[in-house]
Amino acid sequence: MNKIVSILVILAALLGGYLAVAHVSGAAFATLGLPLGGDRGELRRTALQFMEDVQFKDFQKAAAYHAPELIDTVDIPFLIQRLFAVKPEALDIMDYEVVFAELDSSGLRARVKLRVRAKLLLNERIEERELILYFYRDTVADPWYMKLEDSLRQLTPDSTRIHE
Amino acid sequence: MTSVPDSRPPVTVLAARYRATLLGEPGGLLLLLLQAPLIGFLCAVVWGSIERDTPALYFVLCLTAVWFGCINACREIVKERAIFERERLFGVRPRDYVLSKARVLAGLGAVQVILLQGTVEWSLSLRGPMPLELLALFGASLAGTGLGLLVSALASTQERAVFAVPLLLLPQILFSELAIPDTLYSDVVATVEKLMPVHWAYRVFEESTALEPRWHMVALALVVLFAMGALLIGAATLATMPRREVVT
């Protein structure tokens, strides 16, 4: 009996230790479905939910991670096309994972780097892309909003400046 | 007061004694364990600067795992040879003795590779399935333990055993894709590379992180890695036996 109790105590301690590490690391390790990791954990979960919505072509829900006043203006299919150079219907997102999530010193801006593996259905080629999602909030009490336009925006040359 | 004979198998008794010896020196044990997060942290700093993992990182992790196993084990037989020789006269078999060492050192190696990969994953998620990569690192650590025990069984002094470790690890780097691309290998280099535990651990990383992983190659690499570990531990057992017993 004592042995069983000891084993259970050790297992509970190991599990508790693991969850504590997962929390402190900002959910860099699997949190077993628990809302751990603080802001970084929340950002990781949001980024993964966003990718799941894109994977299942639910662009309306994918747009919902933006500020309420921007939701109607966000064109996710266009942005996806710009990233993978194919139309969303010709793209099969197979796999995605968070590389890291970090906050700036103010705690009001954040970025999450993702690794996305996708199959281009037109030529059956598998490609990997890295993308960074940027988030912001006005105060630490506010929810995080995505700035997808910024995340995927291509640089357009400023005609008023010299580039050589 | 009469002592009750221990009914547990000899390997278990010897392993328990060895574990108690290690735990009796918490400073030394802590130093062994701290190597892992320290090297993991250094990897995180280097590869964190480019914000991505590369094949070189996988190679460094595999080499580190073999290093852990080797350095943990290389003194463990030679330092208590006199004790073992005496106990052998009372019926302790070399096989039980070496297996007890390997068992405890495998546990230590497992903790080290978890700490190593955990520290890297903390700041930079590696591509590929983490449990599989941990298994590859554990296999590399086990092969390193076998190598270390073999060195320990063959060495005449602790100093010589420690001195031999870099000589065993250097070929792991020389006969690898890190030195020259595998397309330029001669037949000899290609053959020798296949004898290196780091090569097989690296293959697991290489295959499982490919865009289209060949899982049968991952399985093969893992089998070879663990077989190497078992063979090296077997070789260490043979080297621990008295000469006459080996001949007959």
Short mmCIF file of C-alpha atoms in Angstrom, two decimals:
data_model
loop_
_atom_site.label_atom_id
_atom_site.label_comp_id
_atom_site.label_asym_id
_atom_site.label_seq_id
_atom_site.Cartn_x
_atom_site.Cartn_y
_atom_site.Cartn_z
CA MET A 1 0.00 0.00 0.00
CA ASN A 2 2.80 2.37 0.98
CA LYS A 3 4.55 1.59 -2.27
CA ILE A 4 1.46 2.49 -4.31
CA VAL A 5 1.05 5.77 -2.41
CA SER A 6 4.74 6.56 -2.94
CA ILE A 7 4.45 5.88 -6.69
CA LEU A 8 1.34 8.05 -6.91
CA VAL A 9 3.04 10.88 -5.00
CA ILE A 10 6.10 10.66 -7.28
CA LEU A 11 3.90 10.66 -10.42
CA ALA A 12 1.89 13.62 -9.11
CA ALA A 13 5.11 15.51 -8.31
CA LEU A 14 6.52 14.77 -11.77
CA LEU A 15 3.30 15.89 -13.44
CA GLY A 16 3.17 19.03 -11.30
CA GLY A 17 6.81 19.77 -12.07
CA TYR A 18 6.22 19.28 -15.79
CA LEU A 19 3.17 21.56 -15.81
CA ALA A 20 5.10 24.20 -13.86
CA VAL A 21 7.90 24.08 -16.44
CA ALA A 22 5.33 24.21 -19.28
CA HIS A 23 3.76 27.29 -17.67
CA VAL A 24 7.03 29.14 -17.05
CA SER A 25 8.22 28.36 -20.59
CA GLY A 26 5.15 30.12 -22.00
CA ALA A 27 3.57 26.83 -23.15
CA ALA A 28 6.65 25.88 -25.19
CA PHE A 29 5.79 22.34 -24.10
CA ALA A 30 2.40 20.66 -24.41
CA THR A 31 0.10 21.88 -21.64
CA LEU A 32 -2.29 18.91 -21.84
CA GLY A 33 -5.16 21.21 -22.75
CA LEU A 34 -4.72 23.42 -19.69
CA PRO A 35 -4.68 27.22 -20.15
CA LEU A 36 -1.07 27.61 -18.98
CA GLY A 37 1.80 29.76 -20.19
CA GLY A 38 0.46 33.26 -19.50
CA ASP A 39 0.46 35.69 -22.43
CA ARG A 40 2.87 33.63 -24.51
CA GLY A 41 0.72 30.56 -23.98
CA GLU A 42 -2.37 32.47 -25.05
CA LEU A 43 -0.60 33.79 -28.16
CA ARG A 44 0.58 30.31 -29.11
CA ARG A 45 -2.94 28.95 -28.77
CA THR A 46 -4.41 31.83 -30.78
CA ALA A 47 -1.85 31.36 -33.55
CA LEU A 48 -2.56 27.62 -33.71
CA GLN A 49 -6.33 28.22 -33.76
CA PHE A 50 -5.83 30.73 -36.56
CA MET A 51 -3.85 28.19 -38.58
CA GLU A 52 -6.50 25.54 -37.97
CA ASP A 53 -9.16 27.92 -39.32
CA VAL A 54 -7.02 28.60 -42.39
CA GLN A 55 -6.37 24.87 -42.82
CA PHE A 56 -10.11 24.23 -42.91
CA LYS A 57 -10.72 27.29 -45.07
CA ASP A 58 -12.87 28.99 -42.43
CA PHE A 59 -11.69 32.46 -43.42
CA GLN A 60 -14.48 34.24 -41.58
CA LYS A 61 -13.36 32.77 -38.27
CA ALA A 62 -9.72 33.33 -39.18
CA ALA A 63 -10.50 37.04 -39.62
CA ALA A 64 -12.08 37.17 -36.16
CA TYR A 65 -8.67 37.34 -34.44
CA HIS A 66 -8.33 40.93 -35.65
CA ALA A 67 -9.65 44.04 -33.95
CA PRO A 68 -13.47 44.24 -34.29
CA GLU A 69 -13.33 47.29 -36.56
CA LEU A 70 -10.97 45.47 -38.98
CA ILE A 71 -12.67 42.08 -39.23
CA ASP A 72 -14.74 42.99 -42.29
CA THR A 73 -11.76 44.38 -44.14
CA VAL A 74 -9.40 41.44 -43.69
CA ASP A 75 -8.98 39.38 -46.85
CA ILE A 76 -7.40 36.16 -45.64
CA PRO A 77 -7.55 34.25 -48.98
CA PHE A 78 -5.65 37.07 -50.69
CA LEU A 79 -3.03 37.10 -47.97
CA ILE A 80 -2.62 33.33 -48.13
CA GLN A 81 -2.19 33.55 -51.89
CA ARG A 82 0.53 36.11 -51.40
CA LEU A 83 2.37 33.85 -48.97
CA PHE A 84 2.23 30.56 -50.91
CA ALA A 85 1.82 31.99 -54.42
CA VAL A 86 -1.19 29.76 -55.08
CA LYS A 87 -4.92 30.20 -54.61
CA PRO A 88 -6.22 28.86 -51.29
CA GLU A 89 -8.25 26.15 -53.03
CA ALA A 90 -5.02 24.76 -54.53
CA LEU A 91 -3.33 24.60 -51.15
CA ASP A 92 -3.48 21.83 -48.59
CA ILE A 93 -2.02 22.90 -45.27
CA MET A 94 -0.74 19.65 -43.83
CA ASP A 95 1.03 20.64 -40.68
CA TYR A 96 1.95 23.70 -38.64
CA GLU A 97 3.74 24.42 -35.40
CA VAL A 98 4.85 27.38 -33.34
CA VAL A 99 8.61 27.96 -33.43
CA PHE A 100 8.53 30.60 -30.70
CA ALA A 101 6.36 33.32 -29.20
CA GLU A 102 7.74 36.48 -27.68
CA LEU A 103 6.56 39.78 -26.21
CA ASP A 104 8.28 43.15 -26.40
CA SER A 105 9.46 45.00 -23.31
CA SER A 106 6.15 46.87 -22.91
CA GLY A 107 4.12 43.67 -23.03
CA LEU A 108 1.79 45.30 -25.57
CA ARG A 109 3.27 43.89 -28.76
CA ALA A 110 4.04 40.31 -29.59
CA ARG A 111 5.05 38.05 -32.41
CA VAL A 112 4.62 34.37 -33.00
CA LYS A 113 6.75 32.54 -35.52
CA LEU A 114 5.12 29.55 -37.21
CA ARG A 115 6.40 26.81 -39.43
CA VAL A 116 3.83 25.67 -41.99
CA ARG A 117 4.09 22.61 -44.20
CA ALA A 118 1.71 22.63 -47.15
CA LYS A 119 1.10 20.67 -50.32
CA LEU A 120 0.61 22.59 -53.53
CA LEU A 121 -2.18 20.56 -55.10
CA LEU A 122 -1.45 21.66 -58.66
CA ASN A 123 1.93 19.95 -58.79
CA GLU A 124 1.74 17.75 -55.65
CA ARG A 125 4.83 19.47 -54.29
CA ILE A 126 5.31 19.84 -50.53
CA GLU A 127 6.73 23.13 -49.35
CA GLU A 128 7.60 24.62 -46.01
CA ARG A 129 7.11 28.27 -45.15
CA GLU A 130 7.85 30.26 -42.05
CA LEU A 131 5.53 33.07 -41.14
CA ILE A 132 5.39 35.54 -38.31
CA LEU A 133 2.10 36.67 -36.89
CA TYR A 134 2.15 40.02 -35.12
CA PHE A 135 -0.19 40.85 -32.26
CA TYR A 136 -0.91 43.99 -30.31
CA ARG A 137 -3.08 45.28 -27.49
CA ASP A 138 -3.66 48.74 -26.04
CA THR A 139 -3.23 47.81 -22.37
CA VAL A 140 -2.21 44.64 -20.60
CA ALA A 141 -5.84 44.14 -19.60
CA ASP A 142 -7.02 44.14 -23.24
CA PRO A 143 -7.24 41.06 -25.43
CA TRP A 144 -4.61 40.38 -28.08
CA TYR A 145 -5.46 41.30 -31.66
CA MET A 146 -3.70 40.04 -34.74
CA LYS A 147 -2.19 42.29 -37.36
CA LEU A 148 -2.24 39.87 -40.24
CA GLU A 149 -1.79 42.59 -42.86
CA ASP A 150 1.52 43.42 -41.20
CA SER A 151 2.41 39.78 -40.76
CA LEU A 152 2.26 39.02 -44.45
CA ARG A 153 2.75 42.41 -46.00
CA GLN A 154 5.24 42.52 -48.82
CA LEU A 155 7.58 45.44 -48.90
CA THR A 156 6.77 47.90 -51.64
CA PRO A 157 9.62 50.21 -52.65
CA ASP A 158 9.21 53.82 -51.59
CA SER A 159 9.60 55.80 -54.82
CA THR A 160 10.84 58.81 -52.91
CA ARG A 161 13.94 56.98 -51.64
CA ILE A 162 17.11 55.71 -53.27
CA HIS A 163 17.49 51.90 -53.34
CA GLU A 164 20.94 51.47 -54.87
CA MET B 1 21.19 -9.88 14.67
CA THR B 2 21.06 -11.99 11.50
CA SER B 3 21.04 -10.53 8.04
CA VAL B 4 18.25 -11.52 5.68
CA PRO B 5 19.53 -12.61 2.25
CA ASP B 6 18.46 -10.24 -0.51
CA SER B 7 16.05 -12.10 -2.79
CA ARG B 8 16.24 -9.54 -5.61
CA PRO B 9 18.20 -10.39 -8.79
CA PRO B 10 21.91 -9.50 -8.51
CA VAL B 11 21.59 -6.81 -11.22
CA THR B 12 18.91 -5.03 -9.19
CA VAL B 13 20.94 -5.21 -5.97
CA LEU B 14 24.10 -3.93 -7.67
CA ALA B 15 22.14 -1.20 -9.47
CA ALA B 16 20.55 -0.09 -6.18
CA ARG B 17 23.99 0.10 -4.59
CA TYR B 18 25.43 2.04 -7.51
CA ARG B 19 22.44 4.41 -7.49
CA ALA B 20 22.96 4.99 -3.76
CA THR B 21 26.65 5.71 -4.43
CA LEU B 22 25.77 8.30 -7.05
CA LEU B 23 23.13 9.90 -4.83
CA GLY B 24 25.66 9.92 -2.01
CA GLU B 25 27.68 12.46 -4.00
CA PRO B 26 25.04 15.07 -4.84
CA GLY B 27 27.67 17.59 -5.94
CA GLY B 28 29.09 15.31 -8.62
CA LEU B 29 25.64 14.21 -9.75
CA LEU B 30 24.44 17.81 -9.99
CA LEU B 31 27.47 18.67 -12.09
CA LEU B 32 26.67 15.82 -14.49
CA LEU B 33 23.04 16.92 -14.72
CA LEU B 34 23.83 20.62 -15.13
CA GLN B 35 25.92 19.97 -18.24
CA ALA B 36 22.74 19.25 -20.17
CA PRO B 37 20.80 22.50 -19.66
CA LEU B 38 24.05 24.45 -20.00
CA ILE B 39 24.84 23.01 -23.44
CA GLY B 40 21.14 23.29 -24.37
CA PHE B 41 21.20 26.95 -23.37
CA LEU B 42 24.30 27.59 -25.48
CA CYS B 43 22.61 25.90 -28.46
CA ALA B 44 19.52 28.05 -27.87
CA VAL B 45 21.65 31.19 -27.85
CA VAL B 46 23.47 30.29 -31.08
CA TRP B 47 20.48 29.05 -33.07
CA GLY B 48 18.17 31.55 -31.41
CA SER B 49 20.11 34.27 -33.20
CA ILE B 50 18.85 32.97 -36.55
CA GLU B 51 15.47 32.02 -35.07
CA ARG B 52 15.42 28.58 -36.69
CA ASP B 53 16.83 25.11 -36.32
CA THR B 54 19.32 23.74 -38.83
CA PRO B 55 20.86 20.29 -39.49
CA ALA B 56 23.99 21.46 -37.65
CA LEU B 57 21.90 21.87 -34.50
CA TYR B 58 20.64 18.28 -34.80
CA PHE B 59 24.22 17.08 -35.21
CA VAL B 60 25.38 19.00 -32.14
CA LEU B 61 22.53 17.55 -30.09
CA CYS B 62 23.36 13.99 -31.20
CA LEU B 63 27.06 14.45 -30.54
CA THR B 64 26.30 15.93 -27.12
CA ALA B 65 24.13 12.92 -26.23
CA VAL B 66 26.96 10.51 -27.13
CA TRP B 67 29.36 12.70 -25.15
CA PHE B 68 27.08 12.54 -22.09
CA GLY B 69 26.93 8.76 -22.21
CA CYS B 70 30.67 8.43 -22.74
CA ILE B 71 31.78 10.83 -20.06
CA ASN B 72 29.27 9.47 -17.51
CA ALA B 73 30.52 5.92 -17.97
CA CYS B 74 34.22 6.14 -18.80
CA ARG B 75 35.48 5.95 -15.19
CA GLU B 76 32.81 3.80 -13.63
CA ILE B 77 34.45 0.37 -13.96
CA VAL B 78 38.11 1.29 -13.80
CA LYS B 79 37.70 3.33 -10.60
CA GLU B 80 36.37 0.39 -8.63
CA ARG B 81 38.24 -2.45 -10.32
CA ALA B 82 39.76 -3.63 -7.06
CA ILE B 83 36.32 -3.81 -5.42
CA PHE B 84 34.86 -5.66 -8.40
CA GLU B 85 37.74 -8.17 -8.50
CA ARG B 86 37.15 -8.96 -4.84
CA GLU B 87 33.40 -9.28 -5.29
CA ARG B 88 33.88 -11.47 -8.32
CA LEU B 89 35.58 -14.00 -6.04
CA PHE B 90 32.35 -14.05 -4.01
CA GLY B 91 30.22 -14.81 -7.05
CA VAL B 92 29.35 -11.43 -8.60
CA ARG B 93 29.22 -12.02 -12.34
CA PRO B 94 30.71 -9.49 -14.77
CA ARG B 95 27.47 -9.46 -16.73
CA ASP B 96 25.42 -8.43 -13.68
CA TYR B 97 28.02 -5.87 -12.69
CA VAL B 98 28.20 -4.18 -16.10
CA LEU B 99 24.42 -4.33 -16.62
CA SER B 100 23.84 -2.69 -13.23
CA LYS B 101 26.14 0.16 -14.29
CA ALA B 102 24.45 0.44 -17.69
CA ARG B 103 21.00 0.48 -16.09
CA VAL B 104 21.73 3.38 -13.75
CA LEU B 105 23.75 5.29 -16.35
CA ALA B 106 20.93 4.84 -18.88
CA GLY B 107 18.59 6.51 -16.38
CA LEU B 108 21.06 9.34 -15.88
CA GLY B 109 21.44 9.68 -19.66
CA ALA B 110 17.67 9.80 -20.09
CA VAL B 111 17.39 12.71 -17.64
CA GLN B 112 20.27 14.49 -19.38
CA VAL B 113 18.78 14.22 -22.89
CA ILE B 114 15.38 15.39 -21.61
CA LEU B 115 17.06 18.42 -20.03
CA LEU B 116 19.12 19.04 -23.17
CA GLN B 117 16.27 18.93 -25.64
CA GLY B 118 13.88 20.61 -23.20
CA THR B 119 16.22 23.59 -22.88
CA VAL B 120 16.48 23.96 -26.65
CA GLU B 121 12.74 23.49 -27.19
CA TRP B 122 12.07 26.13 -24.52
CA SER B 123 13.32 28.87 -26.81
CA LEU B 124 13.16 27.31 -30.27
CA SER B 125 10.78 24.55 -31.25
CA LEU B 126 12.61 21.91 -33.28
CA ARG B 127 10.84 20.55 -36.33
CA GLY B 128 9.89 16.89 -36.22
CA PRO B 129 8.19 14.83 -33.49
CA MET B 130 9.76 15.53 -30.10
CA PRO B 131 9.27 12.02 -28.61
CA LEU B 132 11.05 10.48 -31.59
CA GLU B 133 13.92 12.93 -31.28
CA LEU B 134 14.17 12.25 -27.56
CA LEU B 135 14.32 8.53 -28.34
CA ALA B 136 17.13 9.14 -30.84
CA LEU B 137 19.06 11.20 -28.29
CA PHE B 138 18.49 8.53 -25.65
CA GLY B 139 19.75 5.87 -28.08
CA ALA B 140 22.82 8.00 -28.75
CA SER B 141 23.38 8.45 -25.02
CA LEU B 142 23.02 4.67 -24.50
CA ALA B 143 25.54 3.94 -27.25
CA GLY B 144 27.84 6.50 -25.64
CA THR B 145 27.36 4.75 -22.29
CA GLY B 146 28.33 1.44 -23.92
CA LEU B 147 31.38 3.07 -25.44
CA GLY B 148 32.31 4.64 -22.09
CA LEU B 149 31.89 1.34 -20.21
CA LEU B 150 34.04 -0.44 -22.80
CA VAL B 151 36.76 2.17 -22.41
CA SER B 152 36.47 1.90 -18.64
CA ALA B 153 36.76 -1.89 -18.76
CA LEU B 154 39.85 -1.73 -20.98
CA ALA B 155 41.65 1.20 -19.35
CA SER B 156 44.24 0.65 -16.66
CA THR B 157 43.71 3.99 -14.92
CA GLN B 158 40.93 6.57 -14.66
CA GLU B 159 43.11 9.20 -16.32
CA ARG B 160 43.67 7.03 -19.38
CA ALA B 161 39.94 6.35 -19.63
CA VAL B 162 39.10 10.07 -19.55
CA PHE B 163 41.90 10.74 -22.05
CA ALA B 164 40.39 8.19 -24.46
CA VAL B 165 36.97 9.91 -24.62
CA PRO B 166 37.96 12.76 -26.98
CA LEU B 167 39.75 10.21 -29.18
CA LEU B 168 36.47 8.35 -29.52
CA LEU B 169 34.36 11.44 -30.11
CA LEU B 170 36.55 13.11 -32.69
CA PRO B 171 35.90 10.44 -35.36
CA GLN B 172 32.17 11.02 -34.84
CA ILE B 173 32.74 14.52 -36.22
CA LEU B 174 35.36 13.60 -38.83
CA PHE B 175 33.26 10.83 -40.36
CA SER B 176 30.15 12.91 -40.74
CA GLU B 177 28.43 15.21 -43.18
CA LEU B 178 29.60 18.07 -41.02
CA ALA B 179 33.17 17.51 -42.25
CA ILE B 180 32.51 16.92 -45.94
CA PRO B 181 29.28 16.40 -47.95
CA ASP B 182 28.30 12.73 -48.11
CA THR B 183 28.39 12.83 -51.91
CA LEU B 184 32.16 13.21 -51.69
CA TYR B 185 32.72 10.26 -49.35
CA SER B 186 35.10 7.50 -50.38
CA ASP B 187 33.91 3.94 -49.75
CA VAL B 188 36.03 3.73 -46.62
CA VAL B 189 34.63 6.95 -45.17
CA ALA B 190 31.08 5.88 -46.02
CA THR B 191 31.63 2.54 -44.28
CA VAL B 192 33.28 3.99 -41.19
CA GLU B 193 30.53 6.60 -40.89
CA LYS B 194 27.99 3.81 -40.50
CA LEU B 195 29.85 2.60 -37.40
CA MET B 196 29.34 5.94 -35.66
CA PRO B 197 26.40 6.23 -33.23
CA VAL B 198 26.10 9.95 -33.97
CA HIS B 199 25.46 9.14 -37.63
CA TRP B 200 22.40 7.02 -36.79
CA ALA B 201 20.99 9.45 -34.27
CA TYR B 202 21.45 12.23 -36.82
CA ARG B 203 19.67 10.11 -39.43
CA VAL B 204 16.60 10.00 -37.17
CA PHE B 205 16.56 13.81 -37.02
CA GLU B 206 17.33 14.16 -40.71
CA GLU B 207 14.60 11.77 -41.83
CA SER B 208 11.90 12.80 -39.37
CA THR B 209 12.33 16.50 -40.18
CA ALA B 210 12.29 16.02 -43.96
CA LEU B 211 9.36 17.42 -45.93
CA GLU B 212 8.36 13.87 -46.76
CA PRO B 213 9.76 11.70 -43.96
CA ARG B 214 10.70 8.09 -44.71
CA TRP B 215 9.53 6.51 -41.48
CA HIS B 216 11.03 3.12 -42.26
CA MET B 217 14.45 4.80 -42.32
CA VAL B 218 13.72 6.41 -38.96
CA ALA B 219 12.81 2.99 -37.54
CA LEU B 220 15.93 1.41 -39.04
CA ALA B 221 18.18 4.14 -37.62
CA LEU B 222 16.65 3.69 -34.16
CA VAL B 223 17.08 -0.09 -34.29
CA VAL B 224 20.73 0.26 -35.33
CA LEU B 225 21.34 2.85 -32.62
CA PHE B 226 19.94 0.69 -29.81
CA ALA B 227 21.64 -2.41 -31.21
CA MET B 228 24.94 -0.50 -31.09
CA GLY B 229 24.29 0.37 -27.46
CA ALA B 230 23.55 -3.28 -26.61
CA LEU B 231 26.63 -4.53 -28.50
CA LEU B 232 28.93 -2.04 -26.81
CA ILE B 233 27.59 -2.96 -23.38
CA GLY B 234 28.09 -6.62 -24.32
CA ALA B 235 31.65 -5.83 -25.38
CA ALA B 236 32.25 -4.05 -22.07
CA THR B 237 31.02 -7.18 -20.26
CA LEU B 238 33.46 -9.34 -22.23
CA ALA B 239 36.26 -6.92 -21.46
CA THR B 240 35.43 -7.14 -17.76
CA MET B 241 35.70 -10.92 -17.68
CA PRO B 242 39.00 -12.44 -16.57
CA ARG B 243 41.12 -13.54 -19.56
CA ARG B 244 40.71 -17.26 -18.83
CA GLU B 245 36.91 -17.04 -18.88
CA VAL B 246 36.96 -15.28 -22.23
CA VAL B 247 39.13 -18.00 -23.78
CA THR B 248 37.11 -21.01 -22.51
#
